[in-house]
Short mmCIF file of C-alpha atoms in Angstrom, two decimals:
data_model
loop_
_atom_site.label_atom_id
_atom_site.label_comp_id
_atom_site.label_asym_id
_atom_site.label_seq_id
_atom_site.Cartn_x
_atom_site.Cartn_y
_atom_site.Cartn_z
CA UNK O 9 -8.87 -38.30 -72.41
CA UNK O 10 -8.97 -36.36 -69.10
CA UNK O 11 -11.58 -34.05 -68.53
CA UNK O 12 -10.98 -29.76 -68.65
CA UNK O 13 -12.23 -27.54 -66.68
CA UNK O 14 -12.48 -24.15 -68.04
CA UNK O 15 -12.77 -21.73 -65.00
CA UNK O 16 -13.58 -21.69 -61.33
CA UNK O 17 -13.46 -19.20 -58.76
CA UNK O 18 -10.53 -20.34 -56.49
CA UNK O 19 -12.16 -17.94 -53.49
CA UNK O 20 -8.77 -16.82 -52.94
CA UNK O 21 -8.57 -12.95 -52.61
CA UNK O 22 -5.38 -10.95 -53.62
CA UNK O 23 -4.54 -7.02 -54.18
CA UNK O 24 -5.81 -6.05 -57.72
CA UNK O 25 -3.07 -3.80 -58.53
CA UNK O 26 -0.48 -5.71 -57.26
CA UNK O 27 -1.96 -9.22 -59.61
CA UNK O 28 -2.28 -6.80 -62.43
CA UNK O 29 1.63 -6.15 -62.08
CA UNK O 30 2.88 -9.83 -61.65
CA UNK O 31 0.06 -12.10 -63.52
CA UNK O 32 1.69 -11.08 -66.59
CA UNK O 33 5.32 -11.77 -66.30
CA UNK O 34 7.13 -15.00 -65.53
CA UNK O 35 9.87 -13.68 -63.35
CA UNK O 36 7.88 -11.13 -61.41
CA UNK O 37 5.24 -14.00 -60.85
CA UNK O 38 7.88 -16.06 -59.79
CA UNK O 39 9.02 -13.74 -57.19
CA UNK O 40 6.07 -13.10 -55.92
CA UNK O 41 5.11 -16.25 -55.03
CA UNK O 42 8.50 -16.07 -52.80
CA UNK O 43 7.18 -13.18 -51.53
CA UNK O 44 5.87 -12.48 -47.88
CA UNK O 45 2.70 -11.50 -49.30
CA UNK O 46 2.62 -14.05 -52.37
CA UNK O 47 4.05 -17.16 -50.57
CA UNK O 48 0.07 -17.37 -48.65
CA UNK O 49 -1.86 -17.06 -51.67
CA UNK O 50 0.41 -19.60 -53.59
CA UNK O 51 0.06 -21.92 -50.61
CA UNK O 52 -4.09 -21.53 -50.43
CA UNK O 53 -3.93 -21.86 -54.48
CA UNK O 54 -2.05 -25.49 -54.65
CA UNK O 55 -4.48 -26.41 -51.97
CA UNK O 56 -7.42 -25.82 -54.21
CA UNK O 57 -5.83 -27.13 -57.11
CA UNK O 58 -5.26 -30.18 -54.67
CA UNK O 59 -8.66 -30.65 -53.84
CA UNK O 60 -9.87 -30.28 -57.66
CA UNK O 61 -7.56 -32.94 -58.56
CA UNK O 62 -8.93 -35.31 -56.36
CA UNK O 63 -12.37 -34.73 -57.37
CA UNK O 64 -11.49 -35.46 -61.08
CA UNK O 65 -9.16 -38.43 -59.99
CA UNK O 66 -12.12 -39.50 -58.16
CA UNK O 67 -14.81 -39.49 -61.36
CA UNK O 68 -17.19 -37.77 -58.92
CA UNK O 69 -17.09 -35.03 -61.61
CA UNK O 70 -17.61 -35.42 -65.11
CA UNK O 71 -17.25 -31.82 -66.32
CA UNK O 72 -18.41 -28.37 -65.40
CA UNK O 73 -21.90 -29.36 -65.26
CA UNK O 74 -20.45 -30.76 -61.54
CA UNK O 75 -19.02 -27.09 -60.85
CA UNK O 76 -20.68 -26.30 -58.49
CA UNK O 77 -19.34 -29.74 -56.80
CA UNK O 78 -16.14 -27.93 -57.21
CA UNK O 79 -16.97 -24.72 -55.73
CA UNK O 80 -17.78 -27.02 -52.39
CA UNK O 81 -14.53 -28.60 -52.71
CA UNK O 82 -12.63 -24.92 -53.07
CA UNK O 83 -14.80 -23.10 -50.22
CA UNK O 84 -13.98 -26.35 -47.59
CA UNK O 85 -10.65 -25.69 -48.36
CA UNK O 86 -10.29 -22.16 -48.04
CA UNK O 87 -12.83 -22.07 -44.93
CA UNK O 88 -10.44 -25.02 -43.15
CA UNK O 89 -7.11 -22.50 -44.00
CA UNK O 90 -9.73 -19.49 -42.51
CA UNK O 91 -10.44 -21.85 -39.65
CA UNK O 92 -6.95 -22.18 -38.86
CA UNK O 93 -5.98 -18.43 -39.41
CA UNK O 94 -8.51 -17.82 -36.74
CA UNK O 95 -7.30 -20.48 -34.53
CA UNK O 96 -3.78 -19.44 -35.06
CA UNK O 97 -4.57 -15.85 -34.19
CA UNK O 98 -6.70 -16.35 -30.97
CA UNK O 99 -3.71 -18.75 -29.62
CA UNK O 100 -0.95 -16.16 -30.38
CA UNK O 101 -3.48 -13.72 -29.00
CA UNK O 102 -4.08 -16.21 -26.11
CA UNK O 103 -0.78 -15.86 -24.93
CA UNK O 104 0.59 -12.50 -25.77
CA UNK O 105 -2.57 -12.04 -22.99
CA UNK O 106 -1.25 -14.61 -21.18
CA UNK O 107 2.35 -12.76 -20.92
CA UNK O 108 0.76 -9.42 -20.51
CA UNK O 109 -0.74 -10.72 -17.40
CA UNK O 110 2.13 -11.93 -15.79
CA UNK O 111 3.85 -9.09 -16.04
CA UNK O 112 3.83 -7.89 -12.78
CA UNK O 113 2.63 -3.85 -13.03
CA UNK O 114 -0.26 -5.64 -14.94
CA UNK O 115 -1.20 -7.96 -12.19
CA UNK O 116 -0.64 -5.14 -9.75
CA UNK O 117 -3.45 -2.52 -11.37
CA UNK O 118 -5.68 -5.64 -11.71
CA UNK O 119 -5.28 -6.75 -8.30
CA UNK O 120 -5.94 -3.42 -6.63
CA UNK O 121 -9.24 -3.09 -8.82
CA UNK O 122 -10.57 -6.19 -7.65
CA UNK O 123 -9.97 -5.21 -3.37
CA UNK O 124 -11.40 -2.21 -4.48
CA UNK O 125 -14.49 -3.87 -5.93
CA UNK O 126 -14.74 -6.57 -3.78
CA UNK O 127 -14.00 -9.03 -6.59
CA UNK O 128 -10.59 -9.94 -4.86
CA UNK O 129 -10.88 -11.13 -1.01
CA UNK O 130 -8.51 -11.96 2.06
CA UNK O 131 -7.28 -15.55 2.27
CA UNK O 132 -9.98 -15.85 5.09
CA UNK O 133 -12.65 -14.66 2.48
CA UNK O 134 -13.35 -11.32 3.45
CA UNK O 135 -13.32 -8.02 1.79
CA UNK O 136 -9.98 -5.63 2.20
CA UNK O 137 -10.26 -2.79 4.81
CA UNK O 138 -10.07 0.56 3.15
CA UNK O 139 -7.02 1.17 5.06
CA UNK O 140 -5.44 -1.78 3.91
CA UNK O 141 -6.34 -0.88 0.05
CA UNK O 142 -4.59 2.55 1.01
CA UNK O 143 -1.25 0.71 2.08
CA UNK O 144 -1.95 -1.48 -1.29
CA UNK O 145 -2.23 2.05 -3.54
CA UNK O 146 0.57 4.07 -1.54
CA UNK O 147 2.79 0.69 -2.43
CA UNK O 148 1.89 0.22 -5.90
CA UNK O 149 3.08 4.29 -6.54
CA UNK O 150 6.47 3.39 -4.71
CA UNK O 151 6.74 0.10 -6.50
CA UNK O 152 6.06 1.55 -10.12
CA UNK O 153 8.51 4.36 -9.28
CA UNK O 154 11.24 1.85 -8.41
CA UNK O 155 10.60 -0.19 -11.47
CA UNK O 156 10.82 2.93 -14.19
CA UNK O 157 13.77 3.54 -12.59
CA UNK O 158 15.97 0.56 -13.30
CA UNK O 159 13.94 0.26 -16.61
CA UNK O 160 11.96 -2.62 -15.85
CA UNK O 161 8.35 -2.09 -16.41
CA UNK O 162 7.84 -5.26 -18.48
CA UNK O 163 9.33 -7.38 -15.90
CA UNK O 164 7.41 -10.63 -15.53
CA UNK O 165 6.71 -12.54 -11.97
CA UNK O 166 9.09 -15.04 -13.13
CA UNK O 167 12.00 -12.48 -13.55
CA UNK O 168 12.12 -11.73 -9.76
CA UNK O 169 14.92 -12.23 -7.79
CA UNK O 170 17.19 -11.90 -5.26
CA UNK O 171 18.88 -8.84 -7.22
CA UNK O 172 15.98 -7.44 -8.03
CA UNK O 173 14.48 -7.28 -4.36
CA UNK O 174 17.57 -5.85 -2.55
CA UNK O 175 17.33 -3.18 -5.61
CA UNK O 176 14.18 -2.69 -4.44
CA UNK O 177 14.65 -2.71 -0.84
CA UNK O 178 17.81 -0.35 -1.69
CA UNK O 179 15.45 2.14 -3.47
CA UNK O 180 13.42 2.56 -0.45
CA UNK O 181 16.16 2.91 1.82
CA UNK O 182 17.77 5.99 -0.89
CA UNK O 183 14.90 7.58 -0.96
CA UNK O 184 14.31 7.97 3.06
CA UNK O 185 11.55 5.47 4.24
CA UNK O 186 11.57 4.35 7.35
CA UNK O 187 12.17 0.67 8.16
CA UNK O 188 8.06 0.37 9.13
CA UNK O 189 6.93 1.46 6.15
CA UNK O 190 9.53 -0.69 3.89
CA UNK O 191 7.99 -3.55 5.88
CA UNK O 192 4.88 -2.58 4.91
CA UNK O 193 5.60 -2.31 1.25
CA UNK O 194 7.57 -5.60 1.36
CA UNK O 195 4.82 -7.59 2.67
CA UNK O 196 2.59 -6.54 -0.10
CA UNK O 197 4.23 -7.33 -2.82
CA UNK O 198 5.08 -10.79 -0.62
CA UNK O 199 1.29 -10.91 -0.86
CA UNK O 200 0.98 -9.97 -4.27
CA UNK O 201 3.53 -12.34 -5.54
CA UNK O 202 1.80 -15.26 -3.24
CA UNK O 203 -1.55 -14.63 -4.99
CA UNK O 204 -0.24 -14.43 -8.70
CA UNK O 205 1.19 -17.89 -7.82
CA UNK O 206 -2.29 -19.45 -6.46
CA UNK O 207 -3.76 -18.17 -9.93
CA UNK O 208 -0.91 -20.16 -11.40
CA UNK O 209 1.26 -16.99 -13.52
CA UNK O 210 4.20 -18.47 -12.12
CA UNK O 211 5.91 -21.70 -10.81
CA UNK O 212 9.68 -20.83 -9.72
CA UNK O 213 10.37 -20.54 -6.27
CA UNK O 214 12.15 -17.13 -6.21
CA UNK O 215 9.65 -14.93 -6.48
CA UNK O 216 7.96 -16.40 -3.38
CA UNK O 217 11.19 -16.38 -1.22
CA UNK O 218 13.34 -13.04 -1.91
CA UNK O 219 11.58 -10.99 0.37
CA UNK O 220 13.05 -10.13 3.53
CA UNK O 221 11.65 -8.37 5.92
CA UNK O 222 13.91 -5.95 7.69
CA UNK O 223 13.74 -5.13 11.51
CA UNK O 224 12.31 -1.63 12.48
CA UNK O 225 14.89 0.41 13.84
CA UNK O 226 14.61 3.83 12.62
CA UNK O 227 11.07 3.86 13.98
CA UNK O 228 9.30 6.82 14.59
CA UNK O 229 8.87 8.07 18.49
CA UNK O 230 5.75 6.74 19.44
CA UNK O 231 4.84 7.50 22.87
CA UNK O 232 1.45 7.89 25.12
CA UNK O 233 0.21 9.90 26.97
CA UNK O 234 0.33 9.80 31.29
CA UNK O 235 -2.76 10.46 33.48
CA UNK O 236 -2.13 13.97 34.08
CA UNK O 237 -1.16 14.83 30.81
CA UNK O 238 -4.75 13.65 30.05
CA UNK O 239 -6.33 15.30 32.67
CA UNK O 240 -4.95 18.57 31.53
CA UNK O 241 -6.03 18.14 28.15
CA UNK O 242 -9.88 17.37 29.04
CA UNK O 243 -9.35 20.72 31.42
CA UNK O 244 -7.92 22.94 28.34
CA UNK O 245 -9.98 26.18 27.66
CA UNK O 246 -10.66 25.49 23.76
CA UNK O 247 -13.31 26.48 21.26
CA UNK O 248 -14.30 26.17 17.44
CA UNK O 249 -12.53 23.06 15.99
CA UNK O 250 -9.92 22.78 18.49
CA UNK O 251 -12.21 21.81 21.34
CA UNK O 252 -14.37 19.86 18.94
CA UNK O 253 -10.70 18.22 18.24
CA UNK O 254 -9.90 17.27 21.51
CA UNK O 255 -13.23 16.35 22.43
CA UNK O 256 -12.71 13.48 19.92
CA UNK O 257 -9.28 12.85 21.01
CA UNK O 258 -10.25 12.35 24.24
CA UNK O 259 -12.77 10.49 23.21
CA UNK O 260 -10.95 8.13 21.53
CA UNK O 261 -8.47 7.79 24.71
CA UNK O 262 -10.89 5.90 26.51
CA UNK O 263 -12.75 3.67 23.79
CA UNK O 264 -9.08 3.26 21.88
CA UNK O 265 -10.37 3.08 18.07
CA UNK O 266 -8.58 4.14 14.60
CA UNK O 267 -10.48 7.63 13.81
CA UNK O 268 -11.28 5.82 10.70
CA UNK O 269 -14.03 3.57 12.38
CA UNK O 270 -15.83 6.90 13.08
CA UNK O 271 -16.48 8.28 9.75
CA UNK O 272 -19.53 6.33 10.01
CA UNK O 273 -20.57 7.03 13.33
CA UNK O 274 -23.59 7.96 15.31
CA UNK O 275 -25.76 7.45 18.15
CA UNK O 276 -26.72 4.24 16.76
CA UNK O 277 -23.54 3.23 17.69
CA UNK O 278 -24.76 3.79 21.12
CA UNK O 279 -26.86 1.41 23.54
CA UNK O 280 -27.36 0.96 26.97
CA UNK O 281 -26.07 -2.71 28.66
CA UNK O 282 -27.07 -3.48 32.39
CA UNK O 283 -27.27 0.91 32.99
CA UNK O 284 -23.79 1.16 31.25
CA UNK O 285 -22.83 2.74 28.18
CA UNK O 286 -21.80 1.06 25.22
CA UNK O 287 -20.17 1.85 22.18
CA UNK O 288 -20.49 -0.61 19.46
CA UNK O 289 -19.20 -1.14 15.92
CA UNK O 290 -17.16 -2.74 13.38
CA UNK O 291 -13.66 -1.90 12.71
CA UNK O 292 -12.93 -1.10 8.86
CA UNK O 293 -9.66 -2.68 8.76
CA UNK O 294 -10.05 -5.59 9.84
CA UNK O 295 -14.14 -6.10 10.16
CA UNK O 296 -13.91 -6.94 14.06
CA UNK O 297 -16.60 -6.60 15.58
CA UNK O 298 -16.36 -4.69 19.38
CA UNK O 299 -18.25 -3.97 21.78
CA UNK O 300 -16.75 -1.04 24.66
CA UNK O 301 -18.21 -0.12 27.94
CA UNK O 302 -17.52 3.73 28.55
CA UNK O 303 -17.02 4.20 32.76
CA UNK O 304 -15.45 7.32 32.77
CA UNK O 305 -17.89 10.39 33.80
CA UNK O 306 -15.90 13.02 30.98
CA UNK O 307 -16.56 10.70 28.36
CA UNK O 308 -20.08 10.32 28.98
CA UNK O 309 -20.31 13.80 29.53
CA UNK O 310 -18.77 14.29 25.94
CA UNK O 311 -21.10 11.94 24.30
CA UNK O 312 -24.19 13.75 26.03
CA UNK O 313 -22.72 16.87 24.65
CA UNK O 314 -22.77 16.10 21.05
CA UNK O 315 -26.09 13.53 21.96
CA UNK O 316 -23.80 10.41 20.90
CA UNK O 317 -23.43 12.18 17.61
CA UNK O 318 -19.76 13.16 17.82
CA UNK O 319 -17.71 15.40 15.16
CA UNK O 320 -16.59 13.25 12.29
CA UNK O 321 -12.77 14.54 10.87
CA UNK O 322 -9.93 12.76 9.22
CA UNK O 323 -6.83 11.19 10.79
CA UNK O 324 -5.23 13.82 8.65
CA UNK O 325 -7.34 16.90 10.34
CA UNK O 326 -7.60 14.74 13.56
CA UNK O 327 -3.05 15.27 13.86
CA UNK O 328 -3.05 18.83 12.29
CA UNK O 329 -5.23 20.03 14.74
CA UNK O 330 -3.97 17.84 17.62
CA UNK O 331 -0.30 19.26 17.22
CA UNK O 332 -1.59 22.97 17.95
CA UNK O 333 -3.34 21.76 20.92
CA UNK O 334 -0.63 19.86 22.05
CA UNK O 335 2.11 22.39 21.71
CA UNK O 336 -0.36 25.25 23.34
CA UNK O 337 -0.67 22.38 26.33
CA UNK O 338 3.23 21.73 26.63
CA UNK O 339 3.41 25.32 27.93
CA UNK O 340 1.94 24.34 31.26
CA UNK O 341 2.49 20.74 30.71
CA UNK O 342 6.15 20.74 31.35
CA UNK O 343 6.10 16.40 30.40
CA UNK O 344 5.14 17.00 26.90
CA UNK O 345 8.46 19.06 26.12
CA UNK O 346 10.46 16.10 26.86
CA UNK O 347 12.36 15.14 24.00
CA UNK O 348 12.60 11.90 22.38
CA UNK O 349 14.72 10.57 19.93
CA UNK O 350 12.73 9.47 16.44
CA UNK O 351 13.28 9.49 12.72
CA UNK O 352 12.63 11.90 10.11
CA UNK O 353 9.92 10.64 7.32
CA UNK O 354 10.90 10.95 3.85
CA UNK O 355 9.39 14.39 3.43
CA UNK O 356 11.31 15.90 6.13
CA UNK O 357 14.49 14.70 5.21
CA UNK O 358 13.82 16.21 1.57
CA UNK O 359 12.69 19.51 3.46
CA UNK O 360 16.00 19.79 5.67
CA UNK O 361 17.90 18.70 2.55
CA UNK O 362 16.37 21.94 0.89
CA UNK O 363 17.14 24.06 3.10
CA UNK O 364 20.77 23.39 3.95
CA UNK O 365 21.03 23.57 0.06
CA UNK O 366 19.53 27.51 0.16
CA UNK O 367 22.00 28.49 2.80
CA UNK O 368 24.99 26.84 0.90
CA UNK O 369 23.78 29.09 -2.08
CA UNK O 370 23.45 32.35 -0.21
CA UNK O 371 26.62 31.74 1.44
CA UNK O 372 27.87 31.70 -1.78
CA UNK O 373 26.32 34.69 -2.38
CA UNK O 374 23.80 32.31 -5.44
CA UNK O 375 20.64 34.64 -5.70
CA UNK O 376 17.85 33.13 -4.67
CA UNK O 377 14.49 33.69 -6.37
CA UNK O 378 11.31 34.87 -4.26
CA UNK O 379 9.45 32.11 -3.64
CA UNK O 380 13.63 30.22 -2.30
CA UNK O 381 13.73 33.20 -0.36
CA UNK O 382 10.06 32.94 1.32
CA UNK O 383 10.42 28.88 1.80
CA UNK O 384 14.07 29.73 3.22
CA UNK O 385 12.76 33.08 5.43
CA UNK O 386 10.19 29.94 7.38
CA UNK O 387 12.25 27.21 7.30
CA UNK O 388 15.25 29.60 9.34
CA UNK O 389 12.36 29.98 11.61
CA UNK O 390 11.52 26.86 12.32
CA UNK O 391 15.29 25.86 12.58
CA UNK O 392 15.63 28.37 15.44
CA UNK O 393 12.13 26.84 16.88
CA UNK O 394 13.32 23.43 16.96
CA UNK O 395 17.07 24.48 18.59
CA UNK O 396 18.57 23.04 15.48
CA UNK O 397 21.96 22.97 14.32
CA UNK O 398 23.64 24.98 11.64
CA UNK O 399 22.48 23.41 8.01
CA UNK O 400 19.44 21.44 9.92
CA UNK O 401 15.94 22.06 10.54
CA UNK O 402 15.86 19.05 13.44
CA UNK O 403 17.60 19.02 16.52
CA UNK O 404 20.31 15.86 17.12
CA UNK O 405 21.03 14.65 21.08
CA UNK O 406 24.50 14.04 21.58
CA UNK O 407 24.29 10.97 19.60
CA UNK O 408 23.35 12.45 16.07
CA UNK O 409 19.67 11.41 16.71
CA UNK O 410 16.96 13.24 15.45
CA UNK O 411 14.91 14.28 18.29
CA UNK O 412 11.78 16.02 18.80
CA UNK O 413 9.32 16.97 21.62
CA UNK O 414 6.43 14.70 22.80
CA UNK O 415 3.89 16.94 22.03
CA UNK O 416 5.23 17.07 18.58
CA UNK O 417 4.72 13.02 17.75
CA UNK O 418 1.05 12.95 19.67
CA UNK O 419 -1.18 12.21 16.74
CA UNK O 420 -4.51 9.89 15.88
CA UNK O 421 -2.60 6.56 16.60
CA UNK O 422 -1.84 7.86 20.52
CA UNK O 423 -5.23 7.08 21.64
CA UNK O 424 -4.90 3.07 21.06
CA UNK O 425 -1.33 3.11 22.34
CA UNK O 426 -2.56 5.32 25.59
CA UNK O 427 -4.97 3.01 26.59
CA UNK O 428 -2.96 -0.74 25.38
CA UNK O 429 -0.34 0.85 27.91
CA UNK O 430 -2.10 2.64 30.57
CA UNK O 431 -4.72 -0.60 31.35
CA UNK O 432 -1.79 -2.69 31.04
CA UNK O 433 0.07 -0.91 33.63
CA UNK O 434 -2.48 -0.28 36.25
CA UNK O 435 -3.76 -4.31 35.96
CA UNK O 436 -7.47 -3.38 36.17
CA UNK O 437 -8.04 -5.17 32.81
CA UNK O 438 -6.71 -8.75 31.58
CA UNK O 439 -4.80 -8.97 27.98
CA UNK O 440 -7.82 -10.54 26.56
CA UNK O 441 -10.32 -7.66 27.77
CA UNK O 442 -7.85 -5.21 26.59
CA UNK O 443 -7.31 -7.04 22.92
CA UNK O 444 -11.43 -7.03 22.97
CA UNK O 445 -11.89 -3.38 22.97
CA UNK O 446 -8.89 -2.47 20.49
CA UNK O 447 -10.15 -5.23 18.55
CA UNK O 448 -6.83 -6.96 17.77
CA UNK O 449 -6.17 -10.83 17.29
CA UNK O 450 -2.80 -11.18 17.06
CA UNK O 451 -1.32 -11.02 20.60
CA UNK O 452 2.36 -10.03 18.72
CA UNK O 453 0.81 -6.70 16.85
CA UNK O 454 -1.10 -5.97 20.29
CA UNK O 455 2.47 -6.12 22.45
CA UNK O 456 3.54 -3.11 20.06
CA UNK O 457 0.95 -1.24 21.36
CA UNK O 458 2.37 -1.35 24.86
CA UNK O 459 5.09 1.10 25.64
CA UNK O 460 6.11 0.29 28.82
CA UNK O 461 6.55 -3.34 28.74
CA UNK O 462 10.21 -3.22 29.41
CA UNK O 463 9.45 -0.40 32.69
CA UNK O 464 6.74 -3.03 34.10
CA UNK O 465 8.87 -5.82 33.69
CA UNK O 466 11.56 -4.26 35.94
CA UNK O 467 9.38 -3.55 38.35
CA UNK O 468 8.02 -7.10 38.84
CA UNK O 469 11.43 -8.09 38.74
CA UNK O 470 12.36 -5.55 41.77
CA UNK O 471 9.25 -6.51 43.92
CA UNK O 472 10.11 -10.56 43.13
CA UNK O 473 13.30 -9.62 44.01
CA UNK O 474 12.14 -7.69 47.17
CA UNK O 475 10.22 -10.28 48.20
CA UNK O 476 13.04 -12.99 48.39
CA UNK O 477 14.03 -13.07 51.92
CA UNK O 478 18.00 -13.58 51.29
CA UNK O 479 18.31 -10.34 49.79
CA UNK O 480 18.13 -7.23 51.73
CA UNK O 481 16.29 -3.99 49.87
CA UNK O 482 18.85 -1.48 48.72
CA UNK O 483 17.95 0.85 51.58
CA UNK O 484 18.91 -1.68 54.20
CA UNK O 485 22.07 -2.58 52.29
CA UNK O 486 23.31 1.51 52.39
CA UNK O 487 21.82 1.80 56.09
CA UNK O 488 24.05 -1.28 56.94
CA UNK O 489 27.36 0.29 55.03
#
């Protein structure tokens, strides 16, 4: 005769009300079971009665004096099913993290967290320059308008493509950035994509090889200035911020540093090597470390004027300021009204698209509301400043280009270009001495700085030339004709 036992407690836990409903009636039992939430418990409760079973098969329990035998037996098997749950739901949870992460806009916040922390470094191990985490942040804003706008925020590194980077390079184009700064964003997220592959989110090739990186040729104008143009400016009559401006400016024309390296600057920046002056410090983009003699006697003057201890302003405040001076100089500095073809920047081309728009609509007699007819009132001015055309605020050349004049695209950036090309020109100083002061290391970004390559290239072709004894100098050749 087999044994009975009476009662246990199967530790398997179910909704009161809905057992009260079912426990009762064969066909709504029966259904349950089938159910989403029955089919569980009915699994866990064979399992029990599984395990009991063997333990009476077994005649390792005689009756329910050996219950509590049995309650072992039941809690093993409902704490192996809780086991696995948990298991279960930390490996689904594992990689719903796991595809969260490699979805790109996901990487991208994390990633521009950790430069800002520090947690992130270069490939060389260093930290990010603050002005290379702006370039990352100003990207990540284009890049996460590009993606809501084609609908693909969830998009995954291994859903990148060929398509989906000349939509993206297409975007940039539409919306009016200039070839430099789609470079710029499509080497970071080249850079991006490269580092979400070392951490292994990825293994297809695609991702790695779609981006292109188009040639500049809508540049912006970016010229320097000539000796007496910065003569001029040190002799300029200014006071309050402008001269504190252009003291800085000029400044920075002979040492040939981003204005960012001198938000941190003082006279201990300073020293004195063999009687010479010496400014020292460490560039914030890139962590160089330089080291610049100052010879010229209006520099030193400057520095004794402020006791090394110069004005500290923005690259923003440094160009607003910079253009007033500029444009007060080009009145008796007839050079800087020389016009030079450029680009408009994405703002501009939104602001001349505006206002063409408000003269369409008050030629069509629209009414425009106060603050159209204020914006439109100094925009009309500015057209008539800048010798636009009808429905433009920029003037064209003859060729369509955008131009504008030189004092007008003199900003921060002038004063490392000024001194790459001037030093270059007059051959006091080698490459190598030059790239030591400006701090660069890559002799191809350095050449950009020089802007008039092509001139002194000419000319060392026309004094080689010269110097050939078979051929006569053009002034010979006419006096001979």
């Amino acid at each position: 005769m087999g044994l009975r036992i009476s009662a246990v407690n199967t530790h398997v836990s179910v909704d009161i009300e809905t057992w009260r409903k079912v426990a009762n009636n064969p066909n709504r039992l029966s259904k349950f079971w089938q159910s989403n939430e029955g089919q569980p418990i009915y699994d866990q409760l064979t399992k029990v009665m599984g395990a009991v079973d063997v333990l009476l098969q077994s005649g390792d329990v005689k009756g329910m004096e050996d219950k509590a035998k049995i309650d072992d037996a039941i809690k093993k098997v409902i704490m192996a099913d809780a086991i696995k749950q948990k298991e279960d739901a930390d490996l689904s949870s594992k990689k719903a993290q796991e595809r969260e992460n490699k979805k790109v806009l996901v990487f991208l916040d994390k990633f521009i967290d950790g430069i800002k922390k520090g947690t992130i470094l270069t490939r060389s191990k260093e930290l990010y320059g603050d002005d290379t985490i702006r370039i990352y942040e100003d990207f990540a804003k284009v890049f996460k308008s590009f993606v809501s706008s084609i609908h693909k925020q969830e998009i995954t590194f291994s859903e990148i493509d060929e398509e989906f980077a000349n939509s993206f390079d297409k975007y940039m184009v539409n919306h009016g950035f200039m070839d430099n700064t789609i470079a710029k964003n499509t080497n970071c997220i080249r850079r991006i994509c490269r580092y979400a592959a070392d951490k292994g989110l990825f293994n297809e090739i695609a991702p790695l090889n779609v981006w292109h990186t188009r040639n500049a040729k809508n540049t912006k104008a970016t010229p320097y200035l000539e000796e007496h143009e910065i003569n001029a400016l040190y002799e300029m009559e200014l006071s309050g911020e402008l001269e504190k401006v252009r003291d800085v400016f000029f400044f920075d024309l002979f040492v040939a540093q981003r204005i960012s390296d001198f938000e941190k600057f003082n006279d201990d920046n300073f020293s004195i090597i063999d009687g010479d002056l010496c400014l020292n410090l460490t560039q914030k983009k890139t962590g160089q470390k330089v080291l610049i003699p100052i010879a010229d006697e209006r520099v030193i003057d400057i520095c004794k004027k402020y006791n090394n201890d110069l004005p500290i302003y923005t690259p923003q405040a440094i160009n607003r300021y910079i253009k007033i001076i500029m444009e007060n100089l080009a009145k008796d500095v007839e050079s800087l009204n020389e016009l030079y073809p450029t680009t408009l920047t994405a703002k501009e081309r939104e602001s001349e698209k505006y206002y063409a728009d408000m003269i369409k609509k008050r030629e069509n007699g629209e009414k425009l509301d106060e603050n159209d007819r204020k914006a439109l009132s100094k925009k009309i001015r500015m057209a008539r400043a800048n010798n636009a055309a009808s429905m433009q605020l920029y003037a064209r050349n003859k060729n369509g280009d955008i131009v504008k004049p030189k004092w007008a695209l003199i900003a921060s950036h002038t004063c490392r270009r000024t001194y790459v090309t001037l030093n270059l020109a007059n051959g006091v100083l080698t490459v190598d001495e030059i790239m030591s002061v400006t701090g660069h290391r890559n002799a191809r970004v350095f050449k950009q700085y020089d802007k008039r390559q092509q001139e002194i290239i000419a000319q060392g072709i026309a004094r080689k030339l010269k110097a050939h004894k078979s051929i006569k100098p053009a002034k010979e050749i006419r006096m001979a004709q």
